[in-house]
Each structure stands twice: as structure tokens, then as C-alpha cells.
């Protein structure tokens, strides 16, 4: 996961440089970037609320669970929205203070963990900001090629030092041995994030730096550029819709559990190929519908007005964050934040269509 934010820092640095060179107001940057991240949530939210309404008439408890589970992936979107919105400030800070801007975030992440493990003070939600903004700042440093001139052995030492640090943090504790919650280890370093992920991010940054400097001067051909562009455009949609696709497949499986959800391990593995094919097909159908929405919605221009861009980005980020915490549902607070997200997308859009 840290590598995604390192890559995001690299990409956002290039976008900030391009925005600065254009001379456009801040609203133009925020309008384009923030709407691209918030508008895909609208069809997901609409479909889920429809399912919750219908499901509530049949099995209210199950409908609530579905709304909660489908909203779970929004944590990544809310944090990445923060990284994107603050990227101009992050790039400005790095250009003036260098790695000190990243060191402050790393120290803050460790500070939260120290208070958690030794002080009994729960400020873990802050590490959603500190840990991931730190990894994003590593990406800014990568874009600025600050370590591209370092000998390979030095980058190797960075990786080894990170591995040693993680062993020292995890083996005696109190940091957790897993980065994802599993049945026998429900508490992990991911939810909420700990400084262990920041250390892992440093190791991944060093590996990416070693590989990236070998690729200087190389660029993919036109065919690969199109494929990469398509992949980038679909990545967020696949991420948002993979849980609904899995939910539908589990529902189908419950209609014939002996056939599709066998109890035996051998039987379970035998039906996995079919399960993966059907799940992929279901996801493809959902993503196709989401793409059609994005194509239609892209006809409307994004705002270039600074106050609309700032307000829309802030409201959109807070709304996505709260919907992640609350889930999609029909309570007054859930519906209020759903309306807030719609309003944010409206603010980030201009009142005109893009000319063909």
C-alpha cells in the first residue's frame, strides 16, 4: 500500500508542475483533480442506496451490512483526496526544505504510535494523515530525483536498515506482525496505519529509486502508452466496484451453496477457476456501467474558480471520509453526507458543457 502513495506523490508533483506552468488559478487544479476522484463515487452510492432500500424491506440487518461493506474502500479515496488537494503545498514544502518536510511527518507518525502503545492515548486516526502524507512526500522526492545520484549500495543499505527496523519493531512488539487484518490476527498495521507502514514505504521508495534511475531516458511506445492510460483510467473504478461485485457473487453462491461454496477444501479449490471467471465478468459489467457514467459526466467542464474548487475539495473529502466511517445507508446523518458529496461534485463542476 505505501507504494501506491509514493506513486501518487510522483504523479501529483508532475501535475502540480504542469498547473504552475499554465498560470491557471488554484481552482482549476482542484476542480479537475478533486472531481475526478469524487464523481465515480456517485453511481456507487446511488446503486448501493437503492439496494439498501429494497433490501431493507426483506432483510434490514443484511441491508445495513451491505451498505457498510461497500463503503469500506472509501478510506483510500478520502486519504488520496487529501494528498491530491494538498499536493501544491507538499511540493512547495519539499522544494524549500527537502527531506525535512518528510521527516516532520515521519516523526509525527511515530509520536502517535508512542502515545498509543506506551501512553494509552488513542490518536490513531491522525496517522491516516501522517503516515500516508509521508509516503506521498517520498513520491515528491522521487519526482525531484533527490536520490537518483546515490550509489546503488547506499540504496541497498536503506532497504536493509528498514528491514532491520521493522524486525525490531515487530518481533518484540508492540507493532503488529501483519499489514492486513486476518482471522488469527485481526489487528494490523493498516487499520489504523502505524509508523511501520511508513518504514515499509521508505524501503519501497529506495527500490523504486534504484529501478527508476535505470529507466531514465526510456519511454514506452505508443501502444503501451495507450494501455497504461487505459489502466490508470480504470484503476479507481475497479477499486470502487470490486466489493459490490464480490457481494453479488456471494449472494449468487448462497443460492446454491453446495455447488458454489463447498465446505471441503478440495471442492473449494476445484470451483475457484469458475468463481474467478464469474467474479471477473461481474466486475467487468459493473465497471462498464461506471465508465459510461464517467464518459457522460465528462461532458461537463470542471470549475476554475478558486473558492468553488477549495470548498468542493474540502466538502468532498470530508463527505467521503464520513461515508467511509458511517457506511451507505438511510439514517439522517448518512443521507446528509451523501447530499454533501453530491453538492461537492456540483461545486467542482462548471455550469457549461465541454465543447466537442
mmCIF file of C-alpha atoms in Angstrom, residues 147-160 206-207 209-211 213-214:
data_model
loop_
_atom_site.group_PDB
_atom_site.id
_atom_site.type_symbol
_atom_site.label_atom_id
_atom_site.label_comp_id
_atom_site.label_asym_id
_atom_site.label_seq_id
_atom_site.Cartn_x
_atom_site.Cartn_y
_atom_site.Cartn_z
ATOM 1 C CA UNK A 147 18.438 10.263 -4.539
ATOM 2 C CA UNK A 148 18.980 9.325 -8.175
ATOM 3 C CA UNK A 149 22.698 10.110 -7.869
ATOM 4 C CA UNK A 150 23.159 7.888 -4.803
ATOM 5 C CA UNK A 151 25.247 4.737 -5.335
ATOM 6 C CA UNK A 152 23.287 1.518 -5.544
ATOM 7 C CA UNK A 153 24.905 0.195 -2.367
ATOM 8 C CA UNK A 154 23.567 3.157 -0.406
ATOM 9 C CA UNK A 155 20.021 2.457 -1.570
ATOM 10 C CA UNK A 156 20.582 -1.175 -0.624
ATOM 11 C CA UNK A 157 21.651 -0.097 2.856
ATOM 12 C CA UNK A 158 18.444 1.926 3.160
ATOM 13 C CA UNK A 159 16.402 -1.185 2.378
ATOM 14 C CA UNK A 160 18.383 -3.306 4.847
ATOM 15 C CA UNK A 206 14.518 3.039 -2.234
ATOM 16 C CA UNK A 207 13.697 0.102 -4.524
ATOM 17 C CA UNK A 209 14.558 4.837 -6.938
ATOM 18 C CA UNK A 210 17.063 2.123 -7.844
ATOM 19 C CA UNK A 211 14.809 0.910 -10.659
ATOM 20 C CA UNK A 213 17.146 5.760 -12.398
ATOM 21 C CA UNK A 214 17.919 2.790 -14.643
#
